[in-house]
Each structure stands twice: as C-alpha cells, then as structure tokens.
C-alpha positions as protocol buffer text, in pm:
chain_id: "A"
residue {
  index: 1
  type: MET
  ca { x: 504 y: -8437 z: -18310 }
}
residue {
  index: 2
  type: ALA
  ca { x: 642 y: -8729 z: -18263 }
}
residue {
  index: 3
  type: THR
  ca { x: 583 y: -9035 z: -18549 }
}
residue {
  index: 4
  type: TYR
  ca { x: 612 y: -9436 z: -18531 }
}
residue {
  index: 5
  type: GLU
  ca { x: 906 y: -9640 z: -18658 }
}
residue {
  index: 6
  type: PRO
  ca { x: 812 y: -9961 z: -18595 }
}
residue {
  index: 7
  type: PRO
  ca { x: 1009 y: -10201 z: -18456 }
}
residue {
  index: 8
  type: VAL
  ca { x: 1283 y: -10395 z: -18675 }
}
residue {
  index: 9
  type: ASP
  ca { x: 1515 y: -10639 z: -18590 }
}
residue {
  index: 10
  type: SER
  ca { x: 1887 y: -10535 z: -18540 }
}
residue {
  index: 11
  type: SER
  ca { x: 2029 y: -10785 z: -18452 }
}
residue {
  index: 12
  type: SER
  ca { x: 2031 y: -10910 z: -18868 }
}
residue {
  index: 13
  type: SER
  ca { x: 2173 y: -10760 z: -19108 }
}
residue {
  index: 14
  type: GLU
  ca { x: 1820 y: -10777 z: -19323 }
}
residue {
  index: 15
  type: SER
  ca { x: 1579 y: -10492 z: -19209 }
}
residue {
  index: 16
  type: ARG
  ca { x: 1276 y: -10730 z: -19076 }
}
residue {
  index: 17
  type: LEU
  ca { x: 909 y: -10589 z: -18952 }
}
residue {
  index: 18
  type: LEU
  ca { x: 848 y: -10698 z: -18616 }
}
residue {
  index: 19
  type: LEU
  ca { x: 556 y: -10762 z: -18463 }
}
residue {
  index: 20
  type: MET
  ca { x: 451 y: -10797 z: -18117 }
}
residue {
  index: 21
  type: GLY
  ca { x: 266 y: -11163 z: -18131 }
}
residue {
  index: 22
  type: ARG
  ca { x: -127 y: -11260 z: -18214 }
}
residue {
  index: 23
  type: PHE
  ca { x: -360 y: -11113 z: -18033 }
}
residue {
  index: 24
  type: PHE
  ca { x: -646 y: -11323 z: -18175 }
}
residue {
  index: 25
  type: PRO
  ca { x: -660 y: -11696 z: -18228 }
}
residue {
  index: 26
  type: PHE
  ca { x: -499 y: -11848 z: -18529 }
}
residue {
  index: 27
  type: ASP
  ca { x: -399 y: -12255 z: -18564 }
}
residue {
  index: 28
  type: SER
  ca { x: -258 y: -12353 z: -18817 }
}
residue {
  index: 29
  type: GLU
  ca { x: -408 y: -12694 z: -18826 }
}
residue {
  index: 30
  type: GLY
  ca { x: -763 y: -12576 z: -18824 }
}
residue {
  index: 31
  type: ILE
  ca { x: -1014 y: -12320 z: -18649 }
}
residue {
  index: 32
  type: SER
  ca { x: -1329 y: -12346 z: -18591 }
}
residue {
  index: 33
  type: PHE
  ca { x: -1535 y: -12122 z: -18837 }
}
residue {
  index: 34
  type: ALA
  ca { x: -1918 y: -12192 z: -18995 }
}
residue {
  index: 35
  type: ASP
  ca { x: -1950 y: -12499 z: -18855 }
}
residue {
  index: 36
  type: THR
  ca { x: -1625 y: -12624 z: -19063 }
}
residue {
  index: 37
  type: THR
  ca { x: -1288 y: -12607 z: -18984 }
}
residue {
  index: 38
  type: LEU
  ca { x: -1022 y: -12335 z: -19203 }
}
residue {
  index: 39
  type: ILE
  ca { x: -708 y: -12470 z: -19244 }
}
residue {
  index: 40
  type: ILE
  ca { x: -475 y: -12188 z: -19411 }
}
residue {
  index: 41
  type: LYS
  ca { x: -132 y: -12217 z: -19432 }
}
residue {
  index: 42
  type: GLU
  ca { x: 115 y: -11930 z: -19430 }
}
residue {
  index: 43
  type: GLN
  ca { x: 516 y: -11854 z: -19460 }
}
residue {
  index: 44
  type: SER
  ca { x: 802 y: -11691 z: -19280 }
}
residue {
  index: 45
  type: ASN
  ca { x: 883 y: -11378 z: -19456 }
}
residue {
  index: 46
  type: SER
  ca { x: 1224 y: -11343 z: -19684 }
}
residue {
  index: 47
  type: SER
  ca { x: 1213 y: -11000 z: -19632 }
}
residue {
  index: 48
  type: HIS
  ca { x: 1001 y: -10697 z: -19507 }
}
residue {
  index: 49
  type: ILE
  ca { x: 846 y: -10611 z: -19876 }
}
residue {
  index: 50
  type: GLY
  ca { x: 894 y: -10695 z: -20242 }
}
residue {
  index: 51
  type: GLU
  ca { x: 893 y: -10994 z: -20485 }
}
residue {
  index: 52
  type: ASP
  ca { x: 1040 y: -11294 z: -20252 }
}
residue {
  index: 53
  type: GLY
  ca { x: 793 y: -11236 z: -20015 }
}
residue {
  index: 54
  type: GLY
  ca { x: 658 y: -10910 z: -19818 }
}
residue {
  index: 55
  type: THR
  ca { x: 363 y: -10933 z: -19559 }
}
residue {
  index: 56
  type: GLY
  ca { x: 137 y: -11117 z: -19807 }
}
residue {
  index: 57
  type: LEU
  ca { x: 261 y: -11437 z: -19640 }
}
residue {
  index: 58
  type: ASN
  ca { x: 77 y: -11399 z: -19263 }
}
residue {
  index: 59
  type: VAL
  ca { x: -225 y: -11442 z: -19139 }
}
residue {
  index: 60
  type: TRP
  ca { x: -254 y: -11122 z: -18959 }
}
residue {
  index: 61
  type: ASP
  ca { x: -478 y: -11062 z: -18688 }
}
residue {
  index: 62
  type: GLY
  ca { x: -718 y: -10750 z: -18946 }
}
residue {
  index: 63
  type: ALA
  ca { x: -765 y: -11058 z: -19126 }
}
residue {
  index: 64
  type: MET
  ca { x: -901 y: -11260 z: -18841 }
}
residue {
  index: 65
  type: LEU
  ca { x: -1118 y: -10996 z: -18681 }
}
residue {
  index: 66
  type: LEU
  ca { x: -1277 y: -10931 z: -19079 }
}
residue {
  index: 67
  type: ALA
  ca { x: -1361 y: -11342 z: -19087 }
}
residue {
  index: 68
  type: ARG
  ca { x: -1508 y: -11355 z: -18798 }
}
residue {
  index: 69
  type: TYR
  ca { x: -1693 y: -11069 z: -18837 }
}
residue {
  index: 70
  type: ILE
  ca { x: -1820 y: -11225 z: -19181 }
}
residue {
  index: 71
  type: GLU
  ca { x: -1870 y: -11540 z: -19040 }
}
residue {
  index: 72
  type: LYS
  ca { x: -2169 y: -11316 z: -18738 }
}
residue {
  index: 73
  type: VAL
  ca { x: -2229 y: -11106 z: -18973 }
}
residue {
  index: 74
  type: PRO
  ca { x: -2323 y: -11346 z: -19338 }
}
residue {
  index: 75
  type: ASP
  ca { x: -2567 y: -11145 z: -19503 }
}
residue {
  index: 76
  type: ILE
  ca { x: -2297 y: -10824 z: -19560 }
}
residue {
  index: 77
  type: VAL
  ca { x: -2117 y: -11112 z: -19789 }
}
residue {
  index: 78
  type: LYS
  ca { x: -2441 y: -11355 z: -19851 }
}
residue {
  index: 79
  type: ASP
  ca { x: -2526 y: -11346 z: -20277 }
}
residue {
  index: 80
  type: LYS
  ca { x: -2329 y: -11105 z: -20387 }
}
residue {
  index: 81
  type: ARG
  ca { x: -1916 y: -11037 z: -20593 }
}
residue {
  index: 82
  type: VAL
  ca { x: -1659 y: -10976 z: -20352 }
}
residue {
  index: 83
  type: ILE
  ca { x: -1357 y: -10810 z: -20418 }
}
residue {
  index: 84
  type: GLU
  ca { x: -1046 y: -10807 z: -20165 }
}
residue {
  index: 85
  type: LEU
  ca { x: -780 y: -10635 z: -20216 }
}
residue {
  index: 86
  type: GLY
  ca { x: -444 y: -10755 z: -20040 }
}
residue {
  index: 87
  type: SER
  ca { x: -540 y: -11097 z: -19964 }
}
residue {
  index: 88
  type: GLY
  ca { x: -290 y: -11258 z: -19897 }
}
residue {
  index: 89
  type: CYS
  ca { x: -273 y: -11626 z: -19705 }
}
residue {
  index: 90
  type: GLY
  ca { x: -625 y: -11532 z: -19776 }
}
residue {
  index: 91
  type: VAL
  ca { x: -845 y: -11602 z: -19478 }
}
residue {
  index: 92
  type: VAL
  ca { x: -1073 y: -11264 z: -19550 }
}
residue {
  index: 93
  type: GLY
  ca { x: -1164 y: -11421 z: -19912 }
}
residue {
  index: 94
  type: LEU
  ca { x: -1243 y: -11825 z: -19778 }
}
residue {
  index: 95
  type: ALA
  ca { x: -1492 y: -11696 z: -19501 }
}
residue {
  index: 96
  type: ALA
  ca { x: -1667 y: -11495 z: -19778 }
}
residue {
  index: 97
  type: ALA
  ca { x: -1682 y: -11817 z: -19986 }
}
residue {
  index: 98
  type: ILE
  ca { x: -1779 y: -12063 z: -19673 }
}
residue {
  index: 99
  type: CYS
  ca { x: -2051 y: -11723 z: -19621 }
}
residue {
  index: 100
  type: GLY
  ca { x: -2236 y: -11784 z: -19934 }
}
residue {
  index: 101
  type: CYS
  ca { x: -2097 y: -11444 z: -20149 }
}
residue {
  index: 102
  type: LYS
  ca { x: -2158 y: -11515 z: -20526 }
}
residue {
  index: 103
  type: GLU
  ca { x: -1814 y: -11461 z: -20673 }
}
residue {
  index: 104
  type: ILE
  ca { x: -1515 y: -11337 z: -20412 }
}
residue {
  index: 105
  type: VAL
  ca { x: -1174 y: -11209 z: -20599 }
}
residue {
  index: 106
  type: MET
  ca { x: -913 y: -11236 z: -20396 }
}
residue {
  index: 107
  type: THR
  ca { x: -607 y: -11044 z: -20562 }
}
residue {
  index: 108
  type: ASP
  ca { x: -211 y: -10992 z: -20430 }
}
residue {
  index: 109
  type: LEU
  ca { x: 122 y: -10939 z: -20583 }
}
residue {
  index: 110
  type: SER
  ca { x: 279 y: -11249 z: -20719 }
}
residue {
  index: 111
  type: TYR
  ca { x: 494 y: -11371 z: -20475 }
}
residue {
  index: 112
  type: ALA
  ca { x: 197 y: -11468 z: -20265 }
}
residue {
  index: 113
  type: LEU
  ca { x: -71 y: -11639 z: -20527 }
}
residue {
  index: 114
  type: PRO
  ca { x: 88 y: -11989 z: -20496 }
}
residue {
  index: 115
  type: LEU
  ca { x: 0 y: -11977 z: -20119 }
}
residue {
  index: 116
  type: MET
  ca { x: -317 y: -11798 z: -20201 }
}
residue {
  index: 117
  type: LYS
  ca { x: -406 y: -12110 z: -20471 }
}
residue {
  index: 118
  type: GLU
  ca { x: -284 y: -12314 z: -20214 }
}
residue {
  index: 119
  type: ASN
  ca { x: -533 y: -12202 z: -19923 }
}
residue {
  index: 120
  type: VAL
  ca { x: -844 y: -12219 z: -20155 }
}
residue {
  index: 121
  type: ASP
  ca { x: -790 y: -12594 z: -20240 }
}
residue {
  index: 122
  type: ILE
  ca { x: -671 y: -12745 z: -19930 }
}
residue {
  index: 123
  type: ASN
  ca { x: -1068 y: -12553 z: -19807 }
}
residue {
  index: 124
  type: ARG
  ca { x: -1254 y: -12622 z: -20101 }
}
residue {
  index: 125
  type: ALA
  ca { x: -1441 y: -12880 z: -19976 }
}
residue {
  index: 126
  type: ALA
  ca { x: -1574 y: -12560 z: -19676 }
}
residue {
  index: 127
  type: TRP
  ca { x: -1803 y: -12475 z: -20012 }
}
residue {
  index: 128
  type: SER
  ca { x: -1865 y: -12715 z: -20270 }
}
residue {
  index: 129
  type: ASP
  ca { x: -2257 y: -12712 z: -20178 }
}
residue {
  index: 130
  type: LYS
  ca { x: -2311 y: -12395 z: -20312 }
}
residue {
  index: 131
  type: ASP
  ca { x: -2249 y: -12206 z: -20584 }
}
residue {
  index: 132
  type: VAL
  ca { x: -1978 y: -12006 z: -20524 }
}
residue {
  index: 133
  type: VAL
  ca { x: -1674 y: -11881 z: -20811 }
}
residue {
  index: 134
  type: VAL
  ca { x: -1340 y: -11863 z: -20621 }
}
residue {
  index: 135
  type: SER
  ca { x: -1051 y: -11615 z: -20866 }
}
residue {
  index: 136
  type: CYS
  ca { x: -653 y: -11550 z: -20752 }
}
residue {
  index: 137
  type: LYS
  ca { x: -556 y: -11239 z: -20923 }
}
residue {
  index: 138
  type: GLU
  ca { x: -265 y: -11112 z: -20942 }
}
residue {
  index: 139
  type: CYS
  ca { x: -304 y: -10703 z: -20872 }
}
residue {
  index: 140
  type: ASP
  ca { x: -21 y: -10406 z: -20780 }
}
residue {
  index: 141
  type: TRP
  ca { x: -204 y: -10131 z: -20604 }
}
residue {
  index: 142
  type: PHE
  ca { x: 50 y: -9898 z: -20795 }
}
residue {
  index: 143
  type: GLN
  ca { x: -28 y: -9988 z: -21124 }
}
residue {
  index: 144
  type: PRO
  ca { x: -424 y: -10213 z: -21056 }
}
residue {
  index: 145
  type: PRO
  ca { x: -603 y: -10330 z: -21382 }
}
residue {
  index: 146
  type: PRO
  ca { x: -943 y: -10196 z: -21422 }
}
residue {
  index: 147
  type: VAL
  ca { x: -1208 y: -10368 z: -21150 }
}
residue {
  index: 148
  type: ASP
  ca { x: -1384 y: -10482 z: -21471 }
}
residue {
  index: 149
  type: GLU
  ca { x: -1086 y: -10682 z: -21585 }
}
residue {
  index: 150
  type: LEU
  ca { x: -1094 y: -10886 z: -21207 }
}
residue {
  index: 151
  type: LEU
  ca { x: -1432 y: -10944 z: -21287 }
}
residue {
  index: 152
  type: LEU
  ca { x: -1434 y: -11097 z: -21568 }
}
residue {
  index: 153
  type: GLY
  ca { x: -1215 y: -11360 z: -21726 }
}
residue {
  index: 154
  type: GLN
  ca { x: -1141 y: -11646 z: -21601 }
}
residue {
  index: 155
  type: ASP
  ca { x: -780 y: -11596 z: -21523 }
}
residue {
  index: 156
  type: ASN
  ca { x: -648 y: -11790 z: -21234 }
}
residue {
  index: 157
  type: ASN
  ca { x: -1054 y: -11974 z: -21147 }
}
residue {
  index: 158
  type: SER
  ca { x: -1145 y: -12221 z: -20917 }
}
residue {
  index: 159
  type: LYS
  ca { x: -1454 y: -12328 z: -20928 }
}
residue {
  index: 160
  type: ALA
  ca { x: -1623 y: -12539 z: -20693 }
}
C-alpha cells in the first residue's frame, strides 16, 4: 500500500511543507463574518516544525471551514465553555467568541501565543457587547495539563 508523502521544497536546504494553495476564501485585510469583520494576521513559518514556528502561524482551510460552520450553526457554541486545541492564529476561537460562547480557551504551543493574542486584541470589539471570556494558553499535546487547569485561573486571560 502506498503512503502519502506531503510535498516538500527540494530547492531549499531546509525541509518545508508546501501547500497547494488556499481553497477557502481568506483576506488578511478582513473577512466578513457574522455581521462584523474578522481580521486575522498570520506569519510565514520559519520551519516545518519546532519552537521557531511550526504550522500554527497560518490560517488553514480547516479553520475557515469550522469558523463558517460555527457562523451558520451558532447554537453549537452559544452560552458554552469551549476549549480549542491547536488554535494557531485563533480563527475558530474568535468565531466562537463572536457567536456567543460563554468562555473560549484557545491553546497552542508557546511560539503561536503572541500572534494568537494579537488577533484577540485586534478583534476584541467584535464581542464587546457580549459577556465572553477569551483566554490564550500554552498547551503541549504531548504533555497536556489537566483540563481543569486550562479552564481555571486567569493566566493569559483577556476579558472583553
């Protein structure tokens, strides 16, 4: 049975994951979302994995698809506490906040947190009329903290 090998850039001395392109509409200047404009900054990855920037600095089609699903079916997050693992830039967590979740804890490795927090700050006004708690916390899937630790406490907390 053949195995899938993701395309890599062979013209570079570093191995980098190549994506065929975006299939879901994305505009870094702003995305029309749930009667507001969602602005998401992203950065180029400096390597294919690691502390210097893995895959958490880009907006992935899967994040856009899930955000659009939340927009169409907001009851799945409305008035709920949500933990997002591997939030990256924060698209899905921000969508949940805008669509009325009670609390969203967005998590990723440490290298992704500054960009995630910046995107939270840029979009804070989009949920300012709601009582939503938005947190950005470090979470390594290989050594995850207890769920209660992610939900409790005010580490890296941003309340709108």
